[in-house]
Coordinates of C-alpha atoms in Angstrom, one line a residue:
Chain Z
M170 CA 192.7 -51.8 35.9
T171 CA 195.1 -52.6 33.1
S172 CA 198.8 -53.5 33.3
H173 CA 201.5 -53.1 30.8
S174 CA 204.4 -55.5 30.1
R175 CA 207.3 -55.4 27.8
V176 CA 209.2 -58.2 26.0
R177 CA 211.9 -57.9 23.5
V178 CA 211.7 -60.6 20.8
R179 CA 214.3 -63.3 21.2
Y180 CA 216.0 -64.9 18.3
A181 CA 214.8 -68.2 19.7
E182 CA 211.2 -67.0 19.2
T183 CA 211.5 -66.6 15.4
D184 CA 210.9 -69.3 12.9
Q185 CA 212.0 -69.9 9.3
M186 CA 209.2 -67.5 8.1
G187 CA 211.4 -64.8 9.6
V188 CA 208.8 -63.8 12.1
V189 CA 207.8 -64.8 15.6
Y190 CA 206.5 -68.3 15.8
H191 CA 202.8 -68.1 16.7
A192 CA 202.8 -70.2 19.9
N193 CA 205.2 -67.7 21.5
Y194 CA 202.4 -65.1 21.8
L195 CA 200.8 -67.4 24.4
V196 CA 204.1 -67.2 26.4
W197 CA 204.0 -63.4 26.2
M198 CA 200.4 -63.4 27.4
E199 CA 201.5 -65.5 30.4
I200 CA 204.3 -63.1 31.2
A201 CA 201.7 -60.2 31.0
R202 CA 199.3 -62.2 33.3
V203 CA 202.0 -62.7 35.9
D204 CA 202.8 -59.0 35.7
Y205 CA 199.1 -58.2 36.1
C206 CA 198.8 -60.3 39.1
R207 CA 201.9 -58.7 40.6
A208 CA 200.4 -55.3 39.9
I209 CA 197.3 -56.0 41.9
G210 CA 199.3 -57.5 44.7
L211 CA 199.1 -61.2 43.9
N212 CA 202.4 -63.0 43.8
Y213 CA 201.8 -65.9 41.4
A214 CA 204.9 -67.9 42.5
R215 CA 204.0 -67.5 46.1
M216 CA 200.4 -68.5 45.6
E217 CA 201.6 -71.7 44.0
A218 CA 204.1 -72.4 46.7
E219 CA 202.2 -71.2 49.8
D220 CA 198.6 -71.6 49.0
G221 CA 199.1 -74.7 46.8
V222 CA 196.9 -73.1 44.2
V223 CA 197.8 -73.1 40.5
I224 CA 196.1 -71.1 37.8
A225 CA 195.5 -73.5 34.9
V226 CA 194.7 -72.3 31.3
V227 CA 191.4 -73.9 30.1
D228 CA 190.8 -71.8 27.0
V229 CA 193.0 -69.6 24.8
K230 CA 192.3 -67.5 21.7
C231 CA 194.7 -65.4 19.7
R232 CA 194.2 -63.4 16.6
Y233 CA 197.4 -62.4 14.7
L234 CA 197.3 -59.0 13.1
C235 CA 200.9 -58.2 12.1
P236 CA 204.0 -60.4 12.6
A237 CA 206.5 -59.4 15.2
R238 CA 210.2 -59.7 14.3
F239 CA 213.4 -60.4 16.1
D240 CA 214.5 -57.6 18.4
D241 CA 211.2 -55.8 18.3
E242 CA 210.0 -54.4 21.5
V243 CA 206.4 -55.6 22.3
E244 CA 204.0 -54.1 24.8
I245 CA 201.3 -56.3 26.2
E246 CA 198.3 -54.6 27.8
T247 CA 196.3 -56.9 30.1
C248 CA 192.9 -56.6 31.7
V249 CA 190.5 -58.9 33.4
L250 CA 187.3 -59.4 31.4
E251 CA 185.5 -61.5 34.0
V252 CA 186.3 -63.1 37.3
H253 CA 184.6 -65.5 39.7
S254 CA 186.0 -67.3 42.7
R255 CA 186.6 -70.3 40.4
M256 CA 187.6 -68.7 37.1
V257 CA 189.3 -65.7 35.7
H258 CA 189.2 -64.5 32.1
F259 CA 192.0 -62.2 30.8
G260 CA 192.2 -60.1 27.7
Y261 CA 195.4 -58.9 26.0
E262 CA 196.5 -56.4 23.4
M263 CA 200.0 -56.8 21.9
R264 CA 201.6 -53.8 20.2
R265 CA 204.9 -53.1 18.7
M266 CA 206.8 -50.3 20.3
P267 CA 207.3 -47.4 19.8
D268 CA 204.9 -47.1 16.8
L269 CA 202.0 -48.9 18.6
K270 CA 201.3 -51.1 15.6
P271 CA 198.8 -53.8 16.8
L272 CA 200.4 -57.2 16.6
A273 CA 197.9 -59.5 18.2
R274 CA 194.8 -59.8 20.4
G275 CA 194.3 -62.6 22.8
E276 CA 192.1 -64.0 25.6
T277 CA 192.7 -66.7 28.1
K278 CA 190.4 -68.4 30.6
H279 CA 191.7 -70.0 33.7
M280 CA 190.5 -72.2 36.6
F281 CA 192.1 -72.3 40.0
L282 CA 193.3 -75.8 40.7
D283 CA 194.8 -77.5 43.7
R284 CA 198.5 -77.9 43.0
V285 CA 198.7 -81.5 44.0
T286 CA 195.4 -83.0 42.8
L287 CA 194.9 -80.6 39.9
L288 CA 191.2 -80.6 40.8
P289 CA 189.2 -77.3 40.7
T290 CA 189.4 -75.2 43.7
R291 CA 188.6 -71.5 44.6
L292 CA 190.8 -68.5 44.6
P293 CA 192.1 -68.4 48.2
A294 CA 189.7 -66.0 50.1
G295 CA 192.5 -63.7 51.1
H296 CA 193.3 -63.0 47.4
R297 CA 189.7 -62.3 46.2
P298 CA 189.6 -58.6 47.0
L299 CA 192.7 -58.2 44.8
F300 CA 190.4 -59.1 41.8
G301 CA 187.6 -56.9 43.2
L302 CA 185.7 -59.9 44.5
L303 CA 183.8 -59.3 47.7
K304 CA 184.2 -62.8 49.0
Chain W
M78 CA 224.7 -100.9 24.0
T79 CA 223.5 -98.1 21.9
S80 CA 219.9 -97.0 21.2
H81 CA 218.6 -95.2 18.1
S82 CA 215.8 -92.6 18.2
R83 CA 214.1 -90.6 15.4
V84 CA 212.7 -87.1 15.4
R85 CA 211.2 -85.2 12.5
V86 CA 212.1 -81.5 12.6
R87 CA 209.2 -79.4 13.6
Y88 CA 208.5 -76.0 12.1
A89 CA 208.5 -74.6 15.7
E90 CA 212.1 -75.8 16.0
T91 CA 213.4 -73.6 13.1
D92 CA 214.5 -70.0 13.5
Q93 CA 214.9 -67.1 11.1
M94 CA 218.2 -68.4 9.9
G95 CA 216.0 -71.1 8.2
V96 CA 217.6 -73.9 10.2
V97 CA 217.0 -75.6 13.5
Y98 CA 217.5 -73.3 16.5
H99 CA 220.6 -74.7 18.3
A100 CA 218.9 -75.2 21.7
N101 CA 216.6 -77.7 20.3
Y102 CA 219.4 -80.3 19.9
L103 CA 219.4 -80.5 23.7
V104 CA 215.7 -81.4 23.5
W105 CA 216.5 -84.2 21.0
M106 CA 219.3 -85.5 23.2
E107 CA 216.8 -85.8 26.0
I108 CA 214.3 -87.7 23.9
A109 CA 217.1 -90.0 22.9
R110 CA 218.1 -90.4 26.5
V111 CA 214.6 -91.3 27.6
D112 CA 214.5 -93.8 24.7
Y113 CA 217.9 -95.3 25.8
C114 CA 216.6 -95.7 29.4
R115 CA 213.4 -97.4 28.1
A116 CA 215.6 -99.7 25.9
I117 CA 217.5 -100.9 28.9
G118 CA 214.3 -101.4 30.9
L119 CA 214.3 -98.1 32.9
N120 CA 211.0 -96.2 32.7
Y121 CA 212.0 -92.6 33.3
A122 CA 208.5 -91.3 34.0
R123 CA 208.0 -94.1 36.5
M124 CA 211.3 -93.7 38.2
E125 CA 210.4 -90.0 38.8
A126 CA 206.9 -90.9 40.1
E127 CA 207.6 -94.1 42.0
D128 CA 211.2 -93.8 43.2
G129 CA 211.1 -90.0 43.6
V130 CA 214.4 -89.8 41.7
V131 CA 215.0 -87.3 39.0
I132 CA 217.9 -87.3 36.5
A133 CA 219.2 -83.7 36.5
V134 CA 221.5 -82.4 33.8
V135 CA 224.7 -80.9 35.3
D136 CA 226.8 -80.5 32.1
V137 CA 226.0 -80.3 28.5
K138 CA 228.2 -80.0 25.3
C139 CA 227.1 -79.8 21.7
R140 CA 229.1 -79.4 18.6
Y141 CA 227.1 -78.4 15.5
L142 CA 228.4 -79.9 12.2
C143 CA 225.6 -79.3 9.7
P144 CA 222.3 -77.5 10.1
A145 CA 219.1 -79.6 10.3
R146 CA 216.1 -78.2 8.5
F147 CA 212.3 -78.3 8.7
D148 CA 210.9 -81.7 8.0
D149 CA 214.3 -83.5 8.0
E150 CA 214.3 -86.8 9.7
V151 CA 217.0 -87.0 12.3
E152 CA 218.4 -90.1 13.9
I153 CA 220.1 -89.9 17.3
E154 CA 222.4 -92.6 18.4
T155 CA 222.9 -92.7 22.2
C156 CA 225.4 -94.5 24.4
V157 CA 226.6 -94.3 28.0
L158 CA 230.1 -93.1 28.2
E159 CA 230.4 -93.6 32.0
V160 CA 228.2 -94.4 34.9
H161 CA 228.4 -94.5 38.7
S162 CA 225.7 -94.8 41.3
R163 CA 225.5 -91.0 41.5
M164 CA 226.2 -89.9 37.9
V165 CA 225.7 -91.0 34.3
H166 CA 227.4 -89.6 31.3
F167 CA 225.7 -89.9 27.9
G168 CA 227.1 -89.4 24.4
Y169 CA 225.0 -88.7 21.3
E170 CA 225.5 -88.7 17.5
M171 CA 222.8 -86.9 15.5
R172 CA 222.5 -87.7 11.8
R173 CA 220.2 -86.7 9.0
M174 CA 218.3 -89.6 7.4
P175 CA 218.5 -91.3 5.1
D176 CA 221.9 -89.9 3.9
L177 CA 223.5 -90.3 7.4
K178 CA 225.0 -86.8 7.1
P179 CA 226.4 -85.9 10.6
L180 CA 224.5 -83.0 12.1
A181 CA 225.8 -82.7 15.6
R182 CA 227.6 -84.5 18.4
G183 CA 226.8 -84.0 22.1
E184 CA 227.4 -85.1 25.6
T185 CA 225.4 -84.7 28.8
K186 CA 226.3 -85.5 32.4
H187 CA 223.6 -86.1 35.0
M188 CA 223.2 -86.5 38.7
F189 CA 220.5 -88.4 40.4
L190 CA 218.5 -86.1 42.6
D191 CA 215.7 -86.5 45.1
R192 CA 212.6 -85.2 43.4
V193 CA 211.4 -83.2 46.4
T194 CA 214.7 -81.8 47.9
L195 CA 216.6 -81.8 44.6
L196 CA 219.6 -83.0 46.6
P197 CA 222.0 -85.6 45.2
T198 CA 221.0 -89.2 45.7
R199 CA 221.9 -92.5 44.2
L200 CA 220.4 -94.4 41.3
P201 CA 217.9 -96.7 43.1
A202 CA 219.6 -100.0 43.7
G203 CA 217.1 -102.0 41.8
H204 CA 217.9 -100.0 38.6
R205 CA 221.7 -100.2 38.8
P206 CA 222.1 -103.5 37.0
L207 CA 220.3 -101.9 34.0
F208 CA 223.3 -99.7 33.6
G209 CA 225.6 -102.7 34.2
L210 CA 226.4 -101.6 37.7
L211 CA 227.0 -104.4 40.2
K212 CA 225.6 -102.5 43.1
Chain T
M104 CA 234.7 -55.5 28.3
T105 CA 231.8 -57.3 29.8
S106 CA 228.1 -56.8 29.4
H107 CA 225.3 -57.6 31.9
S108 CA 221.8 -58.7 30.9
R109 CA 218.7 -59.6 33.0
V110 CA 216.0 -62.1 32.4
R111 CA 213.1 -63.0 34.7
V112 CA 212.3 -66.7 34.6
R113 CA 209.1 -67.4 32.6
Y114 CA 206.7 -70.1 33.7
A115 CA 207.1 -71.6 30.2
E116 CA 210.8 -72.1 31.0
T117 CA 210.1 -74.5 33.9
D118 CA 209.7 -78.2 33.6
Q119 CA 208.1 -80.8 35.9
M120 CA 211.2 -80.9 38.0
G121 CA 210.0 -77.5 39.2
V122 CA 213.1 -75.7 37.9
V123 CA 214.2 -74.1 34.6
Y124 CA 214.5 -76.7 31.8
H125 CA 218.2 -76.9 30.9
A126 CA 218.0 -76.0 27.2
N127 CA 216.6 -72.5 28.2
Y128 CA 220.0 -71.4 29.5
L129 CA 221.2 -71.5 25.9
V130 CA 218.4 -69.0 25.0
W131 CA 219.5 -66.8 27.9
M132 CA 223.1 -66.9 26.6
E133 CA 221.8 -65.7 23.3
I134 CA 219.9 -62.9 24.7
A135 CA 223.1 -61.9 26.6
R136 CA 225.1 -62.2 23.4
V137 CA 222.8 -59.9 21.5
D138 CA 223.0 -57.4 24.3
Y139 CA 226.8 -57.7 24.3
C140 CA 226.9 -56.9 20.6
R141 CA 224.5 -54.0 21.1
A142 CA 226.8 -52.7 23.9
I143 CA 229.8 -52.6 21.6
G144 CA 227.8 -51.0 18.8
L145 CA 227.0 -54.0 16.7
N146 CA 223.3 -54.3 15.9
Y147 CA 222.7 -58.0 15.4
A148 CA 219.4 -57.7 13.6
R149 CA 220.8 -55.1 11.3
M150 CA 223.9 -57.1 10.5
E151 CA 221.7 -60.0 9.5
A152 CA 219.4 -57.8 7.3
E153 CA 221.9 -55.3 5.9
D154 CA 225.2 -57.2 5.7
G155 CA 223.6 -60.6 5.0
V156 CA 225.8 -62.1 7.7
V157 CA 224.5 -64.4 10.4
I158 CA 226.3 -65.6 13.5
A159 CA 225.9 -69.3 13.7
V160 CA 226.5 -71.4 16.8
V161 CA 229.1 -74.1 16.2
D162 CA 229.8 -75.2 19.7
V163 CA 228.1 -74.8 23.1
K164 CA 228.9 -75.8 26.6
C165 CA 227.0 -75.3 29.8
R166 CA 227.7 -76.3 33.4
Y167 CA 224.7 -76.2 35.7
L168 CA 225.5 -75.2 39.3
C169 CA 222.2 -74.4 40.9
P170 CA 218.7 -74.6 39.5
A171 CA 216.9 -71.4 38.6
R172 CA 213.2 -71.2 39.4
F173 CA 210.1 -69.5 38.1
D174 CA 210.1 -65.7 38.7
D175 CA 213.8 -65.6 39.7
E176 CA 215.7 -62.7 38.3
V177 CA 218.8 -63.9 36.5
E178 CA 221.8 -61.8 35.6
I179 CA 224.0 -62.9 32.7
E180 CA 227.6 -61.6 32.5
T181 CA 229.1 -61.9 29.0
C182 CA 232.6 -61.5 27.7
V183 CA 234.5 -62.4 24.5
L184 CA 237.1 -65.1 25.2
E185 CA 238.6 -65.0 21.7
V186 CA 237.8 -63.5 18.4
H187 CA 239.0 -63.7 14.8
S188 CA 237.6 -62.4 11.6
R189 CA 235.9 -65.8 11.1
M190 CA 235.0 -66.8 14.6
V191 CA 234.0 -65.5 18.0
H192 CA 234.0 -67.3 21.3
F193 CA 231.8 -66.0 24.2
G194 CA 231.8 -66.8 27.9
Y195 CA 228.9 -66.4 30.2
E196 CA 228.2 -66.4 34.0
M197 CA 224.6 -66.7 35.1
R198 CA 223.7 -65.6 38.6
R199 CA 220.5 -65.3 40.6
M200 CA 219.7 -61.8 41.7
P201 CA 219.9 -60.2 44.2
D202 CA 222.0 -62.8 46.1
L203 CA 224.5 -63.4 43.2
K204 CA 224.1 -67.2 43.6
P205 CA 225.9 -68.8 40.7
L206 CA 223.5 -70.7 38.5
A207 CA 225.4 -71.7 35.5
R208 CA 228.5 -71.1 33.4
G209 CA 228.6 -71.4 29.6
E210 CA 230.6 -70.9 26.5
T211 CA 229.6 -70.6 22.9
K212 CA 231.6 -70.5 19.7
H213 CA 230.3 -69.0 16.5
M214 CA 231.2 -68.7 12.9
F215 CA 230.1 -65.8 10.6
L216 CA 228.0 -67.2 7.8
D217 CA 226.5 -65.8 4.6
R218 CA 222.8 -65.5 5.3
V219 CA 221.7 -67.1 2.0
T220 CA 224.3 -69.8 1.4
L221 CA 225.1 -70.5 5.1
L222 CA 228.7 -70.8 4.0
P223 CA 231.5 -69.4 6.2
T224 CA 232.4 -65.8 5.7
R225 CA 234.2 -63.0 7.6
L226 CA 232.9 -60.5 10.0
P227 CA 232.2 -57.5 7.8
A228 CA 235.3 -55.3 7.9
G229 CA 233.4 -52.3 9.2
H230 CA 232.4 -54.2 12.3
R231 CA 235.8 -55.7 13.2
P232 CA 237.1 -52.7 15.3
L233 CA 234.0 -53.2 17.5
F234 CA 235.6 -56.5 18.7
G235 CA 239.0 -54.9 18.9
L236 CA 240.2 -56.4 15.7
L237 CA 242.6 -54.3 13.6
K238 CA 241.3 -55.5 10.3
Chain C
M56 CA 189.1 -86.6 5.0
T57 CA 190.8 -86.7 8.4
S58 CA 194.4 -87.4 9.2
H59 CA 195.9 -88.9 12.4
S60 CA 199.2 -87.9 14.0
R61 CA 201.0 -89.1 17.0
V62 CA 203.4 -87.3 19.4
R63 CA 205.0 -88.6 22.6
V64 CA 205.1 -85.9 25.2
R65 CA 208.6 -84.6 25.7
Y66 CA 210.1 -83.7 29.1
A67 CA 210.8 -80.3 27.7
E68 CA 207.1 -79.8 27.1
T69 CA 206.1 -80.0 30.7
D70 CA 206.1 -77.2 33.2
Q71 CA 206.3 -77.0 37.0
M72 CA 202.6 -77.8 37.2
G73 CA 203.7 -81.3 36.2
V74 CA 201.7 -81.2 33.0
V75 CA 202.2 -80.1 29.4
Y76 CA 202.7 -76.4 29.1
H77 CA 199.6 -75.0 27.2
A78 CA 201.4 -73.4 24.3
N79 CA 202.8 -76.7 23.2
Y80 CA 199.4 -77.9 22.0
L81 CA 199.8 -75.3 19.3
V82 CA 203.0 -77.0 18.2
W83 CA 201.2 -80.3 18.1
M84 CA 198.5 -78.9 16.0
E85 CA 201.1 -77.7 13.6
I86 CA 202.7 -81.1 13.4
A87 CA 199.3 -82.5 12.7
R88 CA 198.6 -79.9 10.0
V89 CA 201.8 -80.7 8.2
D90 CA 200.9 -84.4 8.4
Y91 CA 197.4 -83.6 7.0
C92 CA 199.0 -81.7 4.1
R93 CA 201.4 -84.6 3.4
A94 CA 198.4 -87.0 3.5
I95 CA 196.5 -85.1 0.8
G96 CA 199.7 -84.8 -1.3
L97 CA 200.9 -81.3 -0.4
N98 CA 204.5 -81.1 0.8
Y99 CA 204.6 -78.2 3.1
A100 CA 208.4 -77.8 3.0
R101 CA 208.5 -77.9 -0.8
M102 CA 205.6 -75.5 -1.2
E103 CA 207.6 -73.0 0.9
A104 CA 210.8 -73.6 -1.0
E105 CA 209.5 -74.0 -4.5
D106 CA 206.3 -72.0 -4.7
G107 CA 207.5 -69.3 -2.3
V108 CA 204.2 -69.6 -0.4
V109 CA 203.9 -69.9 3.3
I110 CA 200.9 -70.8 5.4
A111 CA 200.6 -68.2 8.2
V112 CA 198.5 -68.6 11.2
V113 CA 196.0 -65.8 11.6
D114 CA 193.8 -67.2 14.3
V115 CA 194.1 -69.9 16.9
K116 CA 191.8 -71.3 19.5
C117 CA 192.3 -74.1 22.0
R118 CA 190.2 -75.6 24.7
Y119 CA 192.0 -77.7 27.3
L120 CA 190.0 -80.6 28.6
C121 CA 192.5 -82.8 30.5
P122 CA 196.2 -82.2 31.1
A123 CA 198.7 -84.3 29.1
R124 CA 201.7 -85.6 31.0
F125 CA 205.3 -86.5 30.3
D126 CA 205.7 -89.6 28.1
D127 CA 201.9 -89.8 27.3
E128 CA 201.2 -90.7 23.7
V129 CA 198.9 -88.2 22.1
E130 CA 196.9 -88.7 18.9
I131 CA 195.8 -85.6 17.0
E132 CA 192.9 -86.0 14.5
T133 CA 192.9 -83.2 12.0
C134 CA 190.3 -82.1 9.5
V135 CA 189.6 -79.1 7.2
L136 CA 186.6 -77.1 8.4
E137 CA 186.6 -74.6 5.5
V138 CA 188.9 -73.7 2.6
H139 CA 189.2 -71.0 0.0
S140 CA 192.0 -70.1 -2.4
R141 CA 193.1 -67.5 0.2
M142 CA 192.4 -69.2 3.5
V143 CA 192.2 -72.6 5.2
H144 CA 190.6 -73.4 8.5
F145 CA 191.7 -76.6 10.4
G146 CA 190.1 -78.4 13.3
Y147 CA 191.9 -80.7 15.7
E148 CA 191.0 -83.2 18.4
M149 CA 193.8 -84.3 20.7
R150 CA 193.4 -87.6 22.7
R151 CA 195.5 -89.6 25.0
M152 CA 196.4 -93.0 23.8
P153 CA 195.4 -95.8 24.2
D154 CA 192.4 -94.8 26.4
L155 CA 191.2 -92.1 24.0
K156 CA 190.8 -89.6 26.8
P157 CA 190.0 -86.2 25.2
L158 CA 192.8 -83.8 26.0
A159 CA 192.1 -80.7 24.0
R160 CA 190.2 -79.3 21.0
G161 CA 191.6 -76.6 18.7
E162 CA 191.1 -74.6 15.6
T163 CA 193.5 -72.6 13.5
K164 CA 192.9 -70.3 10.5
H165 CA 195.6 -69.6 8.0
M166 CA 196.3 -67.3 5.1
F167 CA 198.6 -68.1 2.2
L168 CA 201.4 -65.5 2.1
D169 CA 204.2 -64.8 -0.3
R170 CA 207.3 -66.0 1.5
V171 CA 209.4 -62.9 0.7
T172 CA 206.8 -60.0 1.1
L173 CA 204.6 -61.8 3.6
L174 CA 201.6 -60.3 1.7
P175 CA 198.5 -62.3 1.1
T176 CA 198.5 -64.6 -1.9
R177 CA 196.5 -67.5 -3.2
L178 CA 197.1 -71.2 -2.8
P179 CA 199.1 -72.1 -5.9
A180 CA 196.6 -73.3 -8.5
G181 CA 198.3 -76.7 -8.9
H182 CA 197.7 -77.4 -5.2
R183 CA 194.0 -76.4 -5.1
P184 CA 192.5 -79.8 -6.1
L185 CA 194.3 -81.3 -3.1
F186 CA 191.9 -79.4 -0.9
G187 CA 189.0 -80.2 -3.1
L188 CA 188.9 -76.8 -4.7
L189 CA 187.9 -76.6 -8.3
K190 CA 190.2 -73.7 -9.2

């Protein structure tokens, strides 16, 4: 299972080097992750509001291959590299469209946390099959 | 009563025009506003956590006079233009240091909201004298 | 002539009040402005690269009516309120979709600047008819 | 050689989880990196303007240990893990002050690029001794 997301580079995302500021790729990975969750049937906003569970980033990596520029259209391909009831690990490929030029590759690891206490919890049982987990 | 705050321009705040992206001046005004509140004895973070009152922006204006650049040191002078128990109106002057070149002028209007319901409320009575309000 | 743009609220755009941080509406107005220009046949990125003309914000106003939240879909309606060869003044209406709840109203004024010197210039003559200017 | 930088968490840096949005730690690392360069005698802004050399991020990692919150004071300790004439690798420790609670650990790798072409270049010879490089 992979999902595909699109963003168009905002002027606000550029810096004085004339390219996208590097921290913004993390924002794109998040957009892609929310889309991935939506694609498997998990509404992120609802999980936060109704189940009281947030998905906190605990680790992030990004390798920058080619700078993205203002008004570029970027495709982000997202997959799950590993998942447990307490943790999920995503991988991302970012490419410029339409020439498919690789822009960046990233990974993020996440823990499920209780929204109020911010202490570790488990992915709500009802949502586990969405990630292919048996229980 | 005026307060003075300092920010040094971050690389992240520039855009491909080579100057500070215009939305960041609103962030600086907020830093200055928090400093102003601290200066009169109002801890913003604590008011949110303990009194359950947030200060929501309802109106903002900014006039840009001269672009700020990466690594510039910027001073923000803040004052209260008007205040009621339900609303506060701040004014800001942003200047480059040390030459005092005017960079921007802004105003923000705020309502006090209940943190949970986000409905209008009043500035907690104990904090009103801080703004020179009798009650 | 009006144009319509859509953004979906990013998690990164929220703040601890649980709603969209107010400076992000300025970013949305810019996205809408770029779309407006594209709709009338003016490629913003190309004008910057080829004509060496940037469109700098000199004045911004925003009135916040109702907070937008994570994952909301927001429509921005954009129009030109006034235009000269040296200045353009845009107006924006932001609404939540699909219920059309008004979220915010904004205005921005812009000057055309030489990309290198950042001194005032005129909208390149070839682009003026796009804004309905005779010359 | 290590340098120490301080940032106070901005409201704008929080998200609806009530903590600092994860991409902002990359911005803090950059502030710390600019401070490190200043401490060894390398003016980042001037190198960009005068030598035409920019320091582009090619790789970033961040491990999040404890969430930072609005108004927290954060110290970033920065060191150089490795350096060549074409590449520099920084390490960062972020701690909450004054209790020294570890918040995050990060690393960034950078290449020196020509500001105009964005092609790889070398750290200008005059700056190499600043990083302890012989030539």
